[in-house]
Amino acid sequence: MPKKGTKSKKAVDDVPDQQENKLPDYLELQRTRVVCNADAPIHVYIHMLLSFHVIAFIAYDHIVLTQGFQYSGAFAAMGVDNSVSVEKFCKNFKIDIKRLTEDDMEFDMIGVDASIANAFRRILIAEVPTMAIEKIFMADNTSVIADEVLSHRLGLIPLDADPRLFDYISENDVPNERNTIVFKLHVSCEKGSQRITVKSGELEWLPEGSQLSMASPAQSGDKQKTFTSFSQSQKEILEKPLGVKFKDITIARLGPGQAIELEAHAVKGVGKVHAKWSPVATAWYRMLPEVVILEQIEGDEAEELVKKCPVNVFDIEDLGNGGKRAVVAKPRACTLCRECVMGPCGEKIQLRRVRDHFIYTIESTGALPPEVLFTEAVKILEEKCERVISELS
């Protein structure tokens, strides 16, 4: 007989291993999925709340908020470890590239929390640096476009320049070949001719630096002082010439006798200072959709269901002898319009989202390829984490 306060070997053996325990199906569904019902407006709001780890339960026409169960000890009483660890992250995290082109990419980010996925999105939009036109030195502008509007249009033109090859410039720094790119635009429309369109391709790169003089030289032999101080040509330090990414962007329309002459200086910056430095046209993600048929849908109901879906998620399976039933053919294409769960067969279908599986899309403006942008975002997040750790240690 065991001593008081101790357990017998048999009792110890009867205690199940926490790693082997599993939650009941309904709890596992709540933990790993977001179930989307037919009441779209309410569930759009709930989907937003779930991103902040808040669980919302619907009670008729109002929402009751309760504390979420995403904390580590949520299922400790059931012998299930819900904590976050480096080992679990390394085991579950995965990147699966689905589409990759010169300008955009789509990939699956699996095994991460929504906060991590959103961190990458925010960094891509606001903190990955690019080169953009910041200063305009206007020598002549007789077009109908005001100087300020023209300068704003020039600033939004994507430049084909790798920002990793340049340095940031501060107020006290002198513009040089390492922190500034100079472009020149000189276009005129002769009197008596037809109106002309000024395109972005007419911006000329000046690898030697500025050509506009700040002031007339004091003596005839003095060197002309310009708005930049280049010690060498940028052709000597760069592997390829610089320019604009798209040469067909309309800048202005000039009538007979009108002209534009200016010099544009591009510097390195980030999107949180101004949107012109944002390297992405958009960066967004959505949870992986799951479409589950709870009960078989056959005959005319199956035909109606297939026609109802605007993105062709469902298809018809031939059962032979004239029989047919609806099957899920392309669940990834589901946009959660909820057309399938509205109507007579709505209770036979369940729409879900996988909480830790995100379909990520990055569209580059052209400064860097989309896969390079994501790599740079990972480096920036890593630097932020190291900064926090160093401050806490």
PDB file of C-alpha atoms in Angstrom, residues 4-183:
ATOM      1  CA  LYS A   4       0.205   8.792   2.461  1.00  0.00           C
ATOM      2  CA  GLY A   5       0.613  11.680   0.035  1.00  0.00           C
ATOM      3  CA  THR A   6       2.013   9.493  -2.777  1.00  0.00           C
ATOM      4  CA  LYS A   7       0.401   7.889  -5.810  1.00  0.00           C
ATOM      5  CA  SER A   8       0.676   4.299  -6.825  1.00  0.00           C
ATOM      6  CA  LYS A   9       2.518   3.435 -10.049  1.00  0.00           C
ATOM      7  CA  LYS A  10      -0.761   2.350 -11.608  1.00  0.00           C
ATOM      8  CA  ALA A  11      -2.390   5.693 -10.779  1.00  0.00           C
ATOM      9  CA  VAL A  12       0.518   7.574 -12.328  1.00  0.00           C
ATOM     10  CA  ASP A  13       0.361   5.432 -15.454  1.00  0.00           C
ATOM     11  CA  ASP A  14      -3.367   6.116 -15.745  1.00  0.00           C
ATOM     12  CA  VAL A  15      -2.746   9.889 -16.131  1.00  0.00           C
ATOM     13  CA  PRO A  16      -2.805  10.593 -19.873  1.00  0.00           C
ATOM     14  CA  ASP A  17       0.042  12.457 -21.521  1.00  0.00           C
ATOM     15  CA  GLN A  18      -0.887  16.076 -22.148  1.00  0.00           C
ATOM     16  CA  GLN A  19       0.552  15.996 -25.642  1.00  0.00           C
ATOM     17  CA  GLU A  20      -1.679  13.052 -26.590  1.00  0.00           C
ATOM     18  CA  ASN A  21      -4.905  14.567 -25.278  1.00  0.00           C
ATOM     19  CA  LYS A  22      -7.302  16.117 -27.755  1.00  0.00           C
ATOM     20  CA  LEU A  23     -10.147  18.548 -27.403  1.00  0.00           C
ATOM     21  CA  PRO A  24     -13.715  17.573 -28.208  1.00  0.00           C
ATOM     22  CA  ASP A  25     -14.616  18.258 -31.815  1.00  0.00           C
ATOM     23  CA  TYR A  26     -16.753  21.308 -31.053  1.00  0.00           C
ATOM     24  CA  LEU A  27     -13.978  22.944 -28.983  1.00  0.00           C
ATOM     25  CA  GLU A  28     -11.316  22.099 -31.546  1.00  0.00           C
ATOM     26  CA  LEU A  29     -13.543  23.723 -34.174  1.00  0.00           C
ATOM     27  CA  GLN A  30     -13.819  26.897 -32.094  1.00  0.00           C
ATOM     28  CA  ARG A  31     -10.079  26.923 -31.429  1.00  0.00           C
ATOM     29  CA  THR A  32      -8.914  26.459 -35.027  1.00  0.00           C
ATOM     30  CA  ARG A  33     -11.759  27.792 -37.179  1.00  0.00           C
ATOM     31  CA  VAL A  34     -13.982  30.826 -37.618  1.00  0.00           C
ATOM     32  CA  VAL A  35     -17.498  29.679 -38.537  1.00  0.00           C
ATOM     33  CA  CYS A  36     -19.350  32.096 -40.822  1.00  0.00           C
ATOM     34  CA  ASN A  37     -23.130  32.049 -40.745  1.00  0.00           C
ATOM     35  CA  ALA A  38     -25.667  33.629 -43.075  1.00  0.00           C
ATOM     36  CA  ASP A  39     -25.895  36.969 -41.196  1.00  0.00           C
ATOM     37  CA  ALA A  40     -23.066  38.619 -43.130  1.00  0.00           C
ATOM     38  CA  PRO A  41     -23.017  42.151 -41.651  1.00  0.00           C
ATOM     39  CA  ILE A  42     -22.701  40.902 -38.072  1.00  0.00           C
ATOM     40  CA  HIS A  43     -20.083  38.304 -38.932  1.00  0.00           C
ATOM     41  CA  VAL A  44     -17.945  40.795 -40.843  1.00  0.00           C
ATOM     42  CA  TYR A  45     -17.685  42.700 -37.563  1.00  0.00           C
ATOM     43  CA  ILE A  46     -17.035  39.472 -35.669  1.00  0.00           C
ATOM     44  CA  HIS A  47     -14.237  38.545 -38.097  1.00  0.00           C
ATOM     45  CA  MET A  48     -12.578  41.871 -37.244  1.00  0.00           C
ATOM     46  CA  LEU A  49     -12.971  41.194 -33.533  1.00  0.00           C
ATOM     47  CA  LEU A  50     -11.455  37.738 -33.874  1.00  0.00           C
ATOM     48  CA  SER A  51      -8.314  39.320 -35.304  1.00  0.00           C
ATOM     49  CA  PHE A  52      -7.869  40.942 -31.889  1.00  0.00           C
ATOM     50  CA  HIS A  53      -8.517  37.633 -30.040  1.00  0.00           C
ATOM     51  CA  VAL A  54     -11.998  38.583 -28.893  1.00  0.00           C
ATOM     52  CA  ILE A  55     -14.757  35.992 -29.165  1.00  0.00           C
ATOM     53  CA  ALA A  56     -18.175  37.314 -30.078  1.00  0.00           C
ATOM     54  CA  PHE A  57     -21.381  35.366 -29.579  1.00  0.00           C
ATOM     55  CA  ILE A  58     -24.587  36.430 -31.310  1.00  0.00           C
ATOM     56  CA  ALA A  59     -27.758  36.757 -29.290  1.00  0.00           C
ATOM     57  CA  TYR A  60     -30.537  37.626 -31.717  1.00  0.00           C
ATOM     58  CA  ASP A  61     -29.858  41.205 -32.805  1.00  0.00           C
ATOM     59  CA  HIS A  62     -26.934  42.139 -30.559  1.00  0.00           C
ATOM     60  CA  ILE A  63     -23.393  41.002 -29.892  1.00  0.00           C
ATOM     61  CA  VAL A  64     -22.216  39.828 -26.489  1.00  0.00           C
ATOM     62  CA  LEU A  65     -18.452  40.057 -26.010  1.00  0.00           C
ATOM     63  CA  THR A  66     -16.627  37.629 -23.781  1.00  0.00           C
ATOM     64  CA  GLN A  67     -12.985  37.024 -23.125  1.00  0.00           C
ATOM     65  CA  GLY A  68     -11.153  34.957 -25.732  1.00  0.00           C
ATOM     66  CA  PHE A  69      -9.693  31.513 -25.145  1.00  0.00           C
ATOM     67  CA  GLN A  70      -6.420  32.041 -27.005  1.00  0.00           C
ATOM     68  CA  TYR A  71      -4.333  32.289 -23.835  1.00  0.00           C
ATOM     69  CA  SER A  72      -1.959  29.420 -23.050  1.00  0.00           C
ATOM     70  CA  GLY A  73      -3.904  27.866 -20.165  1.00  0.00           C
ATOM     71  CA  ALA A  74      -7.299  27.842 -21.842  1.00  0.00           C
ATOM     72  CA  PHE A  75      -7.483  24.043 -22.010  1.00  0.00           C
ATOM     73  CA  ALA A  76      -5.076  23.063 -19.219  1.00  0.00           C
ATOM     74  CA  ALA A  77      -7.882  21.364 -17.282  1.00  0.00           C
ATOM     75  CA  MET A  78      -8.407  19.062 -20.263  1.00  0.00           C
ATOM     76  CA  GLY A  79      -4.723  18.231 -20.532  1.00  0.00           C
ATOM     77  CA  VAL A  80      -4.160  20.222 -23.731  1.00  0.00           C
ATOM     78  CA  ASP A  81      -1.274  22.676 -23.971  1.00  0.00           C
ATOM     79  CA  ASN A  82      -2.363  25.818 -25.848  1.00  0.00           C
ATOM     80  CA  SER A  83       0.796  27.814 -25.178  1.00  0.00           C
ATOM     81  CA  VAL A  84       3.024  29.390 -27.829  1.00  0.00           C
ATOM     82  CA  SER A  85       6.606  28.186 -28.050  1.00  0.00           C
ATOM     83  CA  VAL A  86       9.517  28.412 -30.456  1.00  0.00           C
ATOM     84  CA  GLU A  87       9.417  24.640 -30.959  1.00  0.00           C
ATOM     85  CA  LYS A  88       5.744  24.705 -31.966  1.00  0.00           C
ATOM     86  CA  PHE A  89       6.339  27.660 -34.275  1.00  0.00           C
ATOM     87  CA  CYS A  90       9.258  25.971 -36.050  1.00  0.00           C
ATOM     88  CA  LYS A  91       7.247  22.783 -36.417  1.00  0.00           C
ATOM     89  CA  ASN A  92       4.050  24.359 -37.755  1.00  0.00           C
ATOM     90  CA  PHE A  93       5.243  27.423 -39.670  1.00  0.00           C
ATOM     91  CA  LYS A  94       5.290  27.067 -43.440  1.00  0.00           C
ATOM     92  CA  ILE A  95       5.397  29.258 -46.556  1.00  0.00           C
ATOM     93  CA  ASP A  96       3.864  27.845 -49.739  1.00  0.00           C
ATOM     94  CA  ILE A  97       4.210  30.049 -52.856  1.00  0.00           C
ATOM     95  CA  LYS A  98       1.211  29.743 -55.169  1.00  0.00           C
ATOM     96  CA  ARG A  99       1.948  32.445 -57.749  1.00  0.00           C
ATOM     97  CA  LEU A 100       5.011  34.559 -58.459  1.00  0.00           C
ATOM     98  CA  THR A 101       5.406  37.150 -61.222  1.00  0.00           C
ATOM     99  CA  GLU A 102       7.555  40.211 -61.698  1.00  0.00           C
ATOM    100  CA  ASP A 103       5.025  42.502 -60.033  1.00  0.00           C
ATOM    101  CA  ASP A 104       2.972  40.370 -57.635  1.00  0.00           C
ATOM    102  CA  MET A 105       2.949  37.132 -55.690  1.00  0.00           C
ATOM    103  CA  GLU A 106       0.496  34.993 -53.758  1.00  0.00           C
ATOM    104  CA  PHE A 107       1.571  32.575 -51.056  1.00  0.00           C
ATOM    105  CA  ASP A 108       0.167  30.715 -48.072  1.00  0.00           C
ATOM    106  CA  MET A 109       1.473  31.620 -44.627  1.00  0.00           C
ATOM    107  CA  ILE A 110       0.649  28.694 -42.348  1.00  0.00           C
ATOM    108  CA  GLY A 111       1.041  28.279 -38.610  1.00  0.00           C
ATOM    109  CA  VAL A 112       1.100  31.930 -37.496  1.00  0.00           C
ATOM    110  CA  ASP A 113      -1.218  34.159 -35.528  1.00  0.00           C
ATOM    111  CA  ALA A 114      -3.161  36.973 -37.196  1.00  0.00           C
ATOM    112  CA  SER A 115      -1.036  39.510 -35.333  1.00  0.00           C
ATOM    113  CA  ILE A 116       2.120  38.234 -37.065  1.00  0.00           C
ATOM    114  CA  ALA A 117       0.464  38.235 -40.487  1.00  0.00           C
ATOM    115  CA  ASN A 118      -0.766  41.775 -39.891  1.00  0.00           C
ATOM    116  CA  ALA A 119       2.684  42.888 -38.720  1.00  0.00           C
ATOM    117  CA  PHE A 120       4.157  41.878 -42.080  1.00  0.00           C
ATOM    118  CA  ARG A 121       1.373  43.721 -43.898  1.00  0.00           C
ATOM    119  CA  ARG A 122       1.966  46.940 -41.960  1.00  0.00           C
ATOM    120  CA  ILE A 123       5.739  46.724 -42.438  1.00  0.00           C
ATOM    121  CA  LEU A 124       5.340  46.161 -46.182  1.00  0.00           C
ATOM    122  CA  ILE A 125       3.124  49.208 -46.519  1.00  0.00           C
ATOM    123  CA  ALA A 126       4.880  51.628 -44.185  1.00  0.00           C
ATOM    124  CA  GLU A 127       8.437  50.576 -43.315  1.00  0.00           C
ATOM    125  CA  VAL A 128      10.179  48.958 -46.301  1.00  0.00           C
ATOM    126  CA  PRO A 129      12.133  51.852 -47.913  1.00  0.00           C
ATOM    127  CA  THR A 130      12.101  52.914 -51.565  1.00  0.00           C
ATOM    128  CA  MET A 131      13.352  55.832 -53.660  1.00  0.00           C
ATOM    129  CA  ALA A 132      10.900  58.592 -54.617  1.00  0.00           C
ATOM    130  CA  ILE A 133      11.098  62.161 -55.907  1.00  0.00           C
ATOM    131  CA  GLU A 134      11.135  64.537 -52.941  1.00  0.00           C
ATOM    132  CA  LYS A 135      12.352  67.922 -54.240  1.00  0.00           C
ATOM    133  CA  ILE A 136      11.436  69.755 -57.447  1.00  0.00           C
ATOM    134  CA  PHE A 137      13.481  72.701 -58.694  1.00  0.00           C
ATOM    135  CA  MET A 138      11.172  74.440 -61.149  1.00  0.00           C
ATOM    136  CA  ALA A 139      12.922  76.476 -63.819  1.00  0.00           C
ATOM    137  CA  ASP A 140       9.905  77.006 -66.086  1.00  0.00           C
ATOM    138  CA  ASN A 141       6.271  75.894 -66.041  1.00  0.00           C
ATOM    139  CA  THR A 142       3.809  77.562 -68.391  1.00  0.00           C
ATOM    140  CA  SER A 143       1.407  74.611 -68.490  1.00  0.00           C
ATOM    141  CA  VAL A 144      -2.083  74.724 -66.994  1.00  0.00           C
ATOM    142  CA  ILE A 145      -0.941  72.510 -64.091  1.00  0.00           C
ATOM    143  CA  ALA A 146       0.159  74.358 -60.963  1.00  0.00           C
ATOM    144  CA  ASP A 147       3.690  73.789 -59.672  1.00  0.00           C
ATOM    145  CA  GLU A 148       2.444  72.044 -56.518  1.00  0.00           C
ATOM    146  CA  VAL A 149       0.187  69.649 -58.438  1.00  0.00           C
ATOM    147  CA  LEU A 150       2.919  68.883 -60.950  1.00  0.00           C
ATOM    148  CA  SER A 151       5.384  68.179 -58.127  1.00  0.00           C
ATOM    149  CA  HIS A 152       2.892  65.853 -56.451  1.00  0.00           C
ATOM    150  CA  ARG A 153       2.374  63.911 -59.696  1.00  0.00           C
ATOM    151  CA  LEU A 154       6.117  63.504 -60.154  1.00  0.00           C
ATOM    152  CA  GLY A 155       6.547  62.253 -56.588  1.00  0.00           C
ATOM    153  CA  LEU A 156       4.107  59.385 -57.172  1.00  0.00           C
ATOM    154  CA  ILE A 157       5.941  58.014 -60.229  1.00  0.00           C
ATOM    155  CA  PRO A 158       7.600  54.645 -59.297  1.00  0.00           C
ATOM    156  CA  LEU A 159      11.355  54.681 -59.848  1.00  0.00           C
ATOM    157  CA  ASP A 160      13.426  51.752 -61.059  1.00  0.00           C
ATOM    158  CA  ALA A 161      16.110  52.135 -58.381  1.00  0.00           C
ATOM    159  CA  ASP A 162      17.184  49.662 -55.712  1.00  0.00           C
ATOM    160  CA  PRO A 163      16.893  51.501 -52.363  1.00  0.00           C
ATOM    161  CA  ARG A 164      19.384  49.114 -50.748  1.00  0.00           C
ATOM    162  CA  LEU A 165      22.148  50.816 -52.763  1.00  0.00           C
ATOM    163  CA  PHE A 166      21.431  54.251 -51.289  1.00  0.00           C
ATOM    164  CA  ASP A 167      21.639  55.933 -47.892  1.00  0.00           C
ATOM    165  CA  TYR A 168      19.037  57.972 -46.045  1.00  0.00           C
ATOM    166  CA  ILE A 169      19.513  61.739 -46.200  1.00  0.00           C
ATOM    167  CA  SER A 170      18.881  64.087 -43.286  1.00  0.00           C
ATOM    168  CA  GLU A 171      18.350  67.842 -43.199  1.00  0.00           C
ATOM    169  CA  ASN A 172      22.021  68.478 -42.500  1.00  0.00           C
ATOM    170  CA  ASP A 173      23.393  66.119 -45.170  1.00  0.00           C
ATOM    171  CA  VAL A 174      24.662  67.346 -48.498  1.00  0.00           C
ATOM    172  CA  PRO A 175      23.017  65.649 -51.503  1.00  0.00           C
ATOM    173  CA  ASN A 176      25.589  63.336 -53.050  1.00  0.00           C
ATOM    174  CA  GLU A 177      25.816  60.280 -55.283  1.00  0.00           C
ATOM    175  CA  ARG A 178      25.046  57.968 -52.329  1.00  0.00           C
ATOM    176  CA  ASN A 179      21.784  59.535 -51.160  1.00  0.00           C
ATOM    177  CA  THR A 180      20.245  61.396 -54.128  1.00  0.00           C
ATOM    178  CA  ILE A 181      19.098  60.599 -57.669  1.00  0.00           C
ATOM    179  CA  VAL A 182      18.695  63.537 -60.055  1.00  0.00           C
ATOM    180  CA  PHE A 183      16.300  63.636 -63.011  1.00  0.00           C
TER     181      PHE A 183
END
